[in-house]
Amino acid sequence: MAYDRNKGEDNLALDQIQGDVLVGLQKDYQRFIAFQIIDRVRFKQFLRNLAPIITTTQKVLEREFTIQLLKKNPNKEVFLFTGVNISFTFSGLVELGLPNLGKIKDASFRAGLPARSAAIGDPTIGPASPANWIIGKSGQNLHGLIMVTGPNGPVVNDLAASILALAGNSLNKLYNEAGLTRRHDRGHEHFGYKDGVSQPGIRGEIGGFFPKHKFLTPSLNGSDPSQASPGSALVWPGEFVFGYHGQTPSNMDAPGPVVEGGIPWMKDGTYMVFRRLKQLVPEFNRFLAELSAKLGIDEQLLGARMVGRWKSGAPLAIAPIQDNPLLAREELSLNDFKFAPDPSARRCPFAAHIRKANPRDDITFVTNNKITDGEQRSQSEADNQTHRILRRGIPFGEDVSREEQIGGITTIDRGLMFVSYQTSIENQFEFILQKWVNDPAFPPSSEGRAGHDPILGQNSGATRARKFNGAAVTYPIGSNQTIVTLPSDFVQATGGGYFFVPSTSALVDVFSV
Ligand code: HEM
C-alpha cells in the first residue's frame, strides 16, 4: 500500500546539505578544480573562509523557485546564479588529520576510484587505465575537488580565480577543467541524446525553510502517491544523504532504517562519484551508419535502440518505431512507462542504456518462491530503488568538427563530466555497473541474451569487444533478436575519483579545526 505522505517524511536540513546533491547547482558552465593539500594549517584557514560561500540546498531551491516565477513573468531580469561546492577523497580526509576514519563503512570510498577501476570494468592497460588518467591517476594523492558553477565561462572563471587566490599556497592545483552545456544542442550529451531526463523523486519535507512548499519533491501523479511524477518513483532521502531514512528492499514505499556513514559528522553529507568520460562521437556515428546499412534499418532507430530513448528524449517503451517530438516536449510523459508491458524486449532492448541502468519493474533477480510474474516484478522494483543514483553531469569539449565527421575519428577531446550522488558507492554506483550494465546475462528475464549496455557497458576481457542483443527491430513481430559485436568502447574513462561531500557545519566544526 502506498505510503501516506501526510504521516510525515524526514525534515531535510537544507542549510546543511551542499546544493549540487539533492537539487543541483544551476549551471551552463562548471569548473572542476582538483587539489592536493600541501599546508594543512593554511588549508584549514582557507576552509573557514570558504564555508560561508558554499552554495547550500536552501540556496539552490530558493533560486529554483525564483526561476519558476521568472518563467511565469518572462519580462523580469534573469539572474546570473553562481555555485560553489567542495568534496574530499579518503586520502584528503586522512591529510586533514580527522580521527576514526577506519569507521567509515564504505570500503570502495576508502579504497578510492583508481583502486576500484578494474572492478567496474575499466581497462587495466592503455590510455583509459588509471595509470594514464588526466586526473586522479593511481598514486596521485588527489585530496579534493572544488566545483564552481554559473551561467558562462567569464563569470565562473572569475569566481574560480578568486577562490584559488583565497586558497593561496595551502594547496597544489592538480587539475582545472571546465564542462559546459553544448552550444547548439543544449541539454543533450555529445552523442546527441537528451540527458537529465530521468531522476529519482526524493522524499522529505522542506516546510521549515519554505512554508509554501511541504515536500522537496511534490507528488504530481494523482493516481499513484508513491510517485513524484508519472513513472518516477519517490525514494527516501537516506539513499542520497546520510542521516535520513533509506529504502526498504522489499517495499517500494515503507521507510527503511536511517542510513549512517559510520561517523556522526557524516550526517547531511554524502558520496560523490566523479568520472571524466571521453566519448568517441565520430566512431559512434560511423558504427551506427555502417551497422544500420548492413541491417537495413534506420540509423536513428538503431541509435535509439542502444540508448532506449530517441535523441529528443522520447522513450522507446512508448515510441518504439519512430520518434515522437510532441511527447518529448511533455516533461511529465517522458518517464511515464514501465517495462512489464514489454517482457520480450520488443519495444526497448534489455541492454539499452536506460533499461540496464534503471530496470524499473523488470525482473532483476529470480526468487525461489513460486510467485506470480506481477509479484516478482513488484519485488524487483522495490529492490531496484535501493540502487538509484542522482546524476548531475555536464558535457565537456567542443562539438564534433567537420574534419572529424568526415574522417570518422576523434581528434578533439570531448565527453561527459559524469557526477553522481549516493550514500553507498558499493551498493549504488558500483552495483549498477557491475551487476547490471557490464553483465551480459542481466536481466535474468532476458534468459542470458541481453548482452552489454552498448553505450556504457565494458568488457574487461583483453579485446574489450562487447555483445549487444536487440539491434534489429522485432516490434511488433519478428522471431529473432540480433546479436551484434561492438568492436571497442565508445566511452572511455580518463579520470575521476570517489569523494565525500561534507555538510556545511562539518566543514566549519570538524574539517577546519
Ligand atoms: C558518457 C557516458 C554516458 C552517456 C553518454 C550517458 C547517456 C545517457 C542518456 C542519453 C540517458 C537518458 C536520459 C536520462 O534519463 O537522463 C541516460 C540515463 C541514465 N544513465 Fe547514462 N550516460 C553515461 C554515463 C552513465 C554512467 C557512468 C552511469 C552510471 C551508472 C549512468 C547511469 C544512467 C542512469 C541511472 C540513467 C537513468 C535511467 C532511467 O532512469 O531511465 N550513465 N544516460
Coordinates of C-alpha atoms in Angstrom, one line a residue, residues 35-482:
F35 CA 43.7 19.7 -5.5
Q36 CA 46.3 18.3 -3.1
I37 CA 46.6 19.9 0.3
I38 CA 50.2 21.0 0.9
D39 CA 49.9 23.0 4.1
R40 CA 47.3 21.6 6.5
V41 CA 47.1 24.7 8.8
R42 CA 46.7 27.2 6.0
F43 CA 44.2 24.9 4.2
K44 CA 42.0 24.8 7.3
Q45 CA 42.1 28.6 7.4
F46 CA 41.1 28.6 3.7
L47 CA 38.2 26.2 4.5
R48 CA 36.9 28.5 7.2
N49 CA 36.9 31.4 4.7
L50 CA 35.3 29.2 2.0
A51 CA 32.5 27.8 4.2
P52 CA 30.2 30.9 4.0
I53 CA 30.2 30.9 0.2
I54 CA 29.4 27.2 -0.2
T55 CA 26.1 27.0 -2.0
T56 CA 23.6 25.1 0.1
T57 CA 20.4 23.2 -1.0
Q58 CA 18.4 26.0 0.6
K59 CA 20.1 28.5 -1.7
V60 CA 19.6 26.4 -4.9
L61 CA 16.0 25.8 -4.0
E62 CA 15.3 29.5 -3.4
R63 CA 16.8 30.1 -6.9
E64 CA 14.6 27.3 -8.4
F65 CA 11.5 29.0 -7.0
T66 CA 12.7 32.3 -8.4
I67 CA 13.3 30.7 -11.9
Q68 CA 9.8 29.2 -11.8
L69 CA 8.4 32.7 -11.1
L70 CA 10.5 34.2 -13.9
K71 CA 9.1 31.6 -16.3
K72 CA 5.6 32.9 -15.5
N73 CA 6.8 36.5 -15.9
P74 CA 9.5 36.5 -18.6
N75 CA 10.0 40.2 -18.7
K76 CA 11.7 40.2 -15.3
E77 CA 15.5 40.3 -15.1
V78 CA 17.3 36.9 -15.3
F79 CA 19.8 36.4 -12.5
L80 CA 23.3 35.1 -13.0
F81 CA 23.4 32.4 -10.4
T82 CA 26.8 31.0 -9.3
G83 CA 27.6 28.0 -7.1
V84 CA 30.5 26.6 -5.1
N85 CA 30.7 23.0 -3.6
I86 CA 33.7 21.1 -2.2
S87 CA 34.4 17.5 -1.5
F88 CA 37.3 15.2 -0.3
T89 CA 38.7 11.9 -1.2
F90 CA 39.5 9.4 1.6
S91 CA 43.2 10.4 1.4
G92 CA 42.1 14.0 1.7
L93 CA 40.3 13.2 5.0
V94 CA 43.5 11.5 6.2
E95 CA 45.5 14.5 5.2
L96 CA 43.2 16.8 7.2
G97 CA 44.1 14.6 10.3
L98 CA 40.5 13.5 11.0
P99 CA 40.2 10.8 13.6
N100 CA 38.4 7.4 13.4
L101 CA 38.4 7.2 9.6
G102 CA 38.5 3.4 9.7
K103 CA 34.9 3.6 10.9
I104 CA 33.8 4.9 7.5
K105 CA 31.6 2.0 6.3
D106 CA 32.0 2.2 2.5
A107 CA 35.1 0.1 1.6
S108 CA 35.1 1.4 -2.0
F109 CA 35.3 5.0 -0.9
R110 CA 38.2 4.1 1.4
A111 CA 39.9 2.3 -1.5
G112 CA 39.4 5.2 -3.9
L113 CA 38.4 5.1 -7.6
P114 CA 41.8 4.1 -9.2
A115 CA 41.9 1.0 -7.0
R116 CA 38.3 0.1 -7.9
S117 CA 38.6 0.9 -11.6
A118 CA 39.3 -2.6 -12.8
A119 CA 36.4 -3.9 -10.7
I120 CA 34.0 -1.7 -12.6
G121 CA 35.3 -2.8 -16.0
D122 CA 37.9 -0.1 -17.0
P123 CA 40.9 -1.4 -18.9
T124 CA 44.0 -2.1 -16.9
I125 CA 46.4 -1.0 -19.6
G126 CA 46.3 1.7 -22.3
P127 CA 45.1 5.3 -22.2
A128 CA 41.9 4.6 -20.3
S129 CA 43.6 2.7 -17.5
P130 CA 44.0 4.6 -14.2
A131 CA 47.8 4.8 -14.6
N132 CA 47.2 7.2 -17.5
W133 CA 44.3 9.3 -16.3
I134 CA 44.3 13.1 -16.7
I135 CA 43.2 13.4 -13.1
G136 CA 43.0 11.0 -10.1
K137 CA 45.5 8.5 -11.6
S138 CA 46.9 5.8 -9.3
G139 CA 49.2 7.2 -6.7
Q140 CA 48.5 10.8 -7.5
N141 CA 47.4 11.8 -4.0
L142 CA 44.3 13.6 -5.1
H143 CA 42.7 15.2 -1.9
G144 CA 39.7 17.0 -3.0
L145 CA 37.6 18.7 -5.6
I146 CA 36.1 22.2 -5.8
M147 CA 33.3 22.7 -8.2
V148 CA 32.4 26.2 -9.4
T149 CA 29.3 26.7 -11.5
G150 CA 27.5 29.6 -13.3
P151 CA 25.9 30.8 -16.4
N152 CA 29.0 31.2 -18.6
G153 CA 32.8 31.0 -18.7
P154 CA 33.8 34.6 -17.8
V155 CA 31.6 34.6 -14.6
V156 CA 32.7 31.1 -13.5
N157 CA 36.4 31.7 -14.3
D158 CA 36.4 34.9 -12.3
L159 CA 34.9 33.2 -9.3
A160 CA 37.2 30.2 -9.6
A161 CA 40.2 32.5 -9.8
S162 CA 39.2 34.4 -6.6
I163 CA 38.7 31.1 -4.7
L164 CA 42.1 29.9 -5.8
A165 CA 43.6 33.2 -4.7
L166 CA 41.9 32.7 -1.3
A167 CA 43.5 29.2 -1.1
G168 CA 46.9 30.7 -1.8
N169 CA 49.7 28.2 -1.3
S170 CA 47.7 26.0 1.0
L171 CA 47.0 23.6 -1.9
N172 CA 48.5 22.4 -5.1
K173 CA 46.2 22.6 -8.0
L174 CA 46.3 19.2 -9.8
Y175 CA 43.6 19.8 -12.4
N176 CA 41.3 22.6 -13.6
E177 CA 39.0 21.9 -16.4
A178 CA 35.6 23.2 -17.5
G179 CA 32.4 21.4 -18.5
L180 CA 29.8 23.3 -20.4
T181 CA 26.3 22.7 -21.9
R182 CA 26.5 22.2 -25.7
R183 CA 26.2 25.4 -27.6
H184 CA 24.0 24.1 -30.4
D185 CA 22.3 21.3 -28.6
R186 CA 21.6 22.4 -25.0
G187 CA 20.6 19.7 -22.6
H188 CA 21.9 16.9 -24.9
E189 CA 25.1 14.9 -24.3
H190 CA 27.7 14.6 -27.1
F191 CA 26.2 11.5 -28.8
G192 CA 23.2 13.8 -29.3
Y193 CA 20.7 12.3 -26.8
K194 CA 18.7 14.4 -24.4
D195 CA 20.2 13.9 -20.9
G196 CA 19.0 14.6 -17.4
V197 CA 15.5 13.2 -18.2
S198 CA 15.0 10.6 -15.5
Q199 CA 16.0 11.2 -11.9
P200 CA 14.5 9.6 -8.8
G201 CA 12.0 11.8 -6.9
I202 CA 13.2 12.4 -3.3
R203 CA 11.1 12.2 -0.2
G204 CA 11.5 14.8 2.6
E205 CA 9.9 17.9 4.0
I206 CA 11.1 21.4 3.4
G207 CA 8.3 23.4 5.0
G208 CA 10.6 24.7 7.8
F209 CA 12.5 26.6 5.1
F210 CA 9.8 27.3 2.6
P211 CA 6.4 27.4 4.3
K212 CA 4.5 27.4 1.0
H213 CA 6.2 24.1 -0.1
K214 CA 5.7 21.0 2.1
F215 CA 7.8 18.4 0.2
L216 CA 11.1 18.6 -1.7
T217 CA 9.5 16.6 -4.5
P218 CA 5.8 17.1 -4.7
S219 CA 3.5 14.3 -5.8
L220 CA 2.3 15.2 -9.3
N221 CA 0.8 11.8 -10.1
G222 CA -2.6 11.9 -8.6
S223 CA -3.3 8.3 -9.3
D224 CA -0.1 7.0 -7.6
P225 CA 1.1 8.8 -4.5
S226 CA 4.2 6.7 -4.3
Q227 CA 5.4 8.5 -7.5
A228 CA 6.8 12.0 -7.9
S229 CA 5.7 12.4 -11.4
P230 CA 4.2 9.7 -13.7
G231 CA 6.8 6.8 -13.8
S232 CA 9.3 8.4 -11.5
A233 CA 9.4 6.8 -8.0
L234 CA 9.7 8.7 -4.8
V235 CA 12.8 7.5 -2.9
W236 CA 13.6 8.0 0.7
P237 CA 16.4 10.6 1.2
G238 CA 18.8 8.3 3.1
E239 CA 19.7 6.8 -0.3
F240 CA 21.3 10.1 -1.2
V241 CA 22.2 11.9 2.1
F242 CA 23.3 10.4 5.4
G243 CA 21.1 10.8 8.5
Y244 CA 17.7 10.1 6.9
H245 CA 15.5 7.1 6.2
G246 CA 16.5 4.9 3.3
Q247 CA 14.6 2.4 1.2
T248 CA 13.2 -1.0 2.2
P249 CA 14.3 -3.6 -0.4
S250 CA 11.1 -5.5 -0.1
N251 CA 8.7 -2.5 -0.2
M252 CA 8.7 0.5 -2.5
D253 CA 7.2 2.9 -0.1
A254 CA 8.0 1.9 3.5
P255 CA 10.8 3.9 5.2
G256 CA 13.8 1.8 5.9
P257 CA 16.4 2.4 8.7
V258 CA 18.2 5.7 9.0
V259 CA 21.3 5.5 6.8
E260 CA 24.6 6.3 8.6
G261 CA 28.0 6.7 7.1
G262 CA 29.9 5.4 10.1
I263 CA 31.0 8.7 11.8
P264 CA 28.5 11.2 13.3
W265 CA 29.8 14.2 11.3
M266 CA 28.9 12.3 8.1
K267 CA 25.3 13.4 8.7
D268 CA 23.9 15.6 5.9
G269 CA 26.9 14.6 3.8
T270 CA 27.1 12.1 1.0
Y271 CA 29.4 10.4 -1.6
M272 CA 30.1 11.9 -5.0
V273 CA 31.4 9.9 -7.9
F274 CA 33.2 12.0 -10.5
R275 CA 34.3 10.3 -13.8
R276 CA 35.8 12.2 -16.7
L277 CA 34.3 10.1 -19.5
K278 CA 35.7 10.6 -23.0
Q279 CA 33.1 10.0 -25.8
L280 CA 34.2 8.8 -29.2
V281 CA 31.5 10.5 -31.1
P282 CA 32.7 10.2 -34.8
E283 CA 33.4 6.5 -34.1
F284 CA 29.9 6.0 -32.6
N285 CA 28.3 7.7 -35.6
R286 CA 30.3 5.7 -38.1
F287 CA 29.3 2.5 -36.3
L288 CA 25.6 3.5 -36.4
A289 CA 25.9 4.3 -40.2
E290 CA 27.7 1.1 -41.1
L291 CA 25.5 -1.3 -39.0
S292 CA 22.2 0.3 -39.9
A293 CA 23.1 0.0 -43.6
K294 CA 24.0 -3.7 -43.0
L295 CA 20.8 -4.5 -41.1
G296 CA 18.7 -2.3 -43.4
I297 CA 17.2 -0.2 -40.5
D298 CA 17.0 3.5 -39.9
E299 CA 20.2 4.9 -38.3
Q300 CA 18.3 7.0 -35.8
L301 CA 16.3 3.9 -34.7
L302 CA 19.4 1.9 -34.2
G303 CA 20.9 4.6 -32.0
A304 CA 17.6 4.8 -30.1
R305 CA 17.7 1.1 -29.5
M306 CA 21.2 1.4 -28.0
V307 CA 20.2 4.2 -25.6
G308 CA 16.5 3.3 -25.0
R309 CA 15.4 6.8 -25.9
W310 CA 15.4 8.9 -29.1
K311 CA 17.6 11.9 -29.4
S312 CA 14.6 14.0 -28.4
G313 CA 14.3 12.1 -25.1
A314 CA 11.1 10.2 -26.1
P315 CA 11.4 6.6 -24.7
L316 CA 11.3 3.5 -27.0
A317 CA 9.0 2.0 -24.4
I318 CA 6.3 4.5 -25.6
A319 CA 7.6 5.3 -29.1
P320 CA 9.2 2.0 -30.4
I321 CA 9.3 2.7 -34.1
Q322 CA 9.6 6.4 -34.7
D323 CA 10.5 9.5 -32.7
N324 CA 7.7 11.4 -31.1
P325 CA 8.8 15.0 -30.7
L326 CA 5.5 16.1 -29.3
L327 CA 5.9 13.5 -26.5
A328 CA 9.4 14.8 -25.9
R329 CA 8.0 18.2 -25.1
E330 CA 5.7 16.8 -22.4
E331 CA 8.1 16.6 -19.5
L332 CA 5.6 14.7 -17.4
S333 CA 5.2 12.0 -20.1
L334 CA 8.9 11.2 -20.7
N335 CA 9.1 8.8 -17.8
D336 CA 5.6 7.6 -17.8
F337 CA 6.4 3.9 -18.6
K338 CA 7.4 0.6 -17.1
F339 CA 8.9 -2.4 -18.7
A340 CA 6.2 -5.0 -17.7
P341 CA 4.3 -4.4 -21.0
D342 CA 7.5 -5.2 -22.9
P343 CA 8.5 -8.6 -21.4
S344 CA 10.3 -9.8 -24.5
A345 CA 12.1 -6.5 -25.1
R346 CA 10.3 -5.9 -28.5
R347 CA 10.0 -2.2 -27.8
C348 CA 13.2 -1.5 -25.9
P349 CA 16.1 -3.9 -25.9
F350 CA 17.0 -5.3 -22.4
A351 CA 20.5 -4.0 -22.9
A352 CA 19.6 -0.4 -23.9
H353 CA 21.4 2.0 -21.7
I354 CA 18.4 3.3 -19.8
R355 CA 16.9 -0.2 -19.3
K356 CA 20.3 -1.5 -17.9
A357 CA 20.9 1.5 -15.7
N358 CA 17.4 1.6 -14.3
P359 CA 15.5 -1.6 -15.0
R360 CA 12.3 -0.2 -13.3
D361 CA 10.0 -3.2 -12.9
D362 CA 12.0 -5.7 -15.0
I363 CA 12.5 -8.9 -13.1
T364 CA 16.1 -8.3 -11.8
F365 CA 16.5 -11.3 -9.5
V366 CA 14.9 -14.7 -9.5
T367 CA 13.3 -15.7 -6.3
N368 CA 12.8 -19.4 -5.3
N369 CA 9.2 -18.7 -4.4
K370 CA 6.6 -19.8 -6.8
I371 CA 5.1 -16.3 -7.1
T372 CA 3.4 -14.6 -10.0
D373 CA 5.1 -12.6 -12.6
G374 CA 3.4 -9.4 -11.2
E375 CA 4.7 -10.2 -7.7
Q376 CA 8.2 -10.9 -9.0
R377 CA 8.1 -7.5 -10.8
S378 CA 7.0 -5.6 -7.7
Q379 CA 9.6 -7.3 -5.5
S380 CA 12.3 -6.4 -8.1
E381 CA 11.0 -2.8 -8.5
A382 CA 11.2 -2.3 -4.7
D383 CA 14.7 -3.7 -4.6
N384 CA 15.9 -1.7 -7.6
Q385 CA 15.1 1.5 -5.6
T386 CA 18.0 0.6 -3.3
H387 CA 20.4 1.1 -6.3
R388 CA 19.4 4.5 -7.6
I389 CA 21.7 7.5 -8.1
L390 CA 21.3 11.2 -8.6
R391 CA 23.1 12.3 -11.8
R392 CA 24.5 15.8 -12.1
G393 CA 26.9 15.5 -15.1
I394 CA 27.7 18.2 -17.7
P395 CA 29.4 17.7 -21.1
F396 CA 33.0 18.9 -21.8
G397 CA 34.7 19.8 -25.0
E398 CA 33.5 21.3 -28.3
D399 CA 31.1 19.7 -30.8
V400 CA 32.5 17.3 -33.5
S401 CA 34.4 19.2 -36.2
R402 CA 33.8 18.8 -39.9
E403 CA 37.1 17.0 -40.3
E404 CA 36.3 14.6 -37.5
Q405 CA 32.9 13.9 -39.0
I406 CA 34.4 13.2 -42.4
G407 CA 37.3 11.1 -41.1
G408 CA 35.2 9.2 -38.5
I409 CA 38.0 9.6 -35.9
T410 CA 38.1 11.7 -32.8
T411 CA 40.9 14.2 -32.7
I412 CA 39.5 16.6 -30.1
D413 CA 38.8 15.6 -26.6
R414 CA 35.1 15.6 -25.6
G415 CA 32.7 13.8 -23.4
L416 CA 30.8 13.8 -20.1
M417 CA 31.9 15.0 -16.7
F418 CA 29.8 12.3 -15.0
V419 CA 28.8 13.2 -11.4
S420 CA 26.6 11.1 -9.2
Y421 CA 25.5 11.3 -5.6
Q422 CA 24.6 8.3 -3.4
T423 CA 25.2 7.1 0.2
S424 CA 26.7 3.8 -0.9
I425 CA 29.3 3.8 -3.7
E426 CA 29.3 0.0 -3.4
N427 CA 25.6 -0.6 -3.5
Q428 CA 24.5 2.1 -5.8
F429 CA 27.1 3.4 -8.4
E430 CA 29.3 0.3 -8.5
F431 CA 26.4 -2.1 -8.2
I432 CA 24.7 -0.6 -11.3
L433 CA 27.9 -1.1 -13.3
Q434 CA 28.9 -4.5 -12.0
K435 CA 25.6 -6.2 -11.7
W436 CA 23.6 -4.6 -14.4
V437 CA 25.4 -2.7 -17.1
N438 CA 28.5 -4.9 -17.5
D439 CA 26.8 -8.3 -17.0
P440 CA 25.7 -9.6 -20.4
A441 CA 23.3 -12.0 -18.7
F442 CA 21.4 -9.3 -16.9
P443 CA 18.4 -9.1 -16.5
P444 CA 17.8 -12.8 -15.8
S445 CA 14.4 -12.4 -17.6
S446 CA 16.4 -12.0 -20.8
E447 CA 17.4 -15.6 -20.5
G448 CA 21.0 -14.6 -20.6
R449 CA 20.9 -13.0 -24.0
A450 CA 20.7 -9.3 -23.2
G451 CA 24.4 -8.5 -23.8
H452 CA 26.2 -5.4 -22.7
D453 CA 24.9 -1.9 -22.4
P454 CA 26.2 -0.7 -25.8
I455 CA 26.8 2.9 -24.5
L456 CA 28.5 2.3 -21.2
G457 CA 29.0 -1.4 -20.8
Q458 CA 32.5 -2.6 -20.6
N459 CA 34.1 -6.0 -21.2
S460 CA 37.1 -6.3 -19.1
G461 CA 38.5 -9.1 -21.4
A462 CA 41.6 -8.4 -23.5
T463 CA 39.7 -7.5 -26.7
R464 CA 37.1 -5.4 -24.9
A465 CA 34.6 -6.4 -27.7
R466 CA 31.1 -6.4 -26.4
K467 CA 27.9 -8.1 -27.5
F468 CA 24.6 -6.2 -27.9
N469 CA 21.4 -8.0 -28.4
G470 CA 18.5 -6.1 -30.0
A471 CA 19.9 -4.1 -32.8
A472 CA 17.3 -5.3 -35.3
V473 CA 13.6 -4.4 -34.8
T474 CA 11.3 -7.1 -33.5
Y475 CA 8.3 -4.8 -32.8
P476 CA 5.5 -5.7 -33.1
I477 CA 6.6 -9.1 -34.5
G478 CA 9.8 -10.8 -35.5
S479 CA 11.2 -14.0 -34.2
N480 CA 14.9 -13.4 -33.6
Q481 CA 16.8 -10.8 -31.8
T482 CA 20.1 -9.8 -33.5

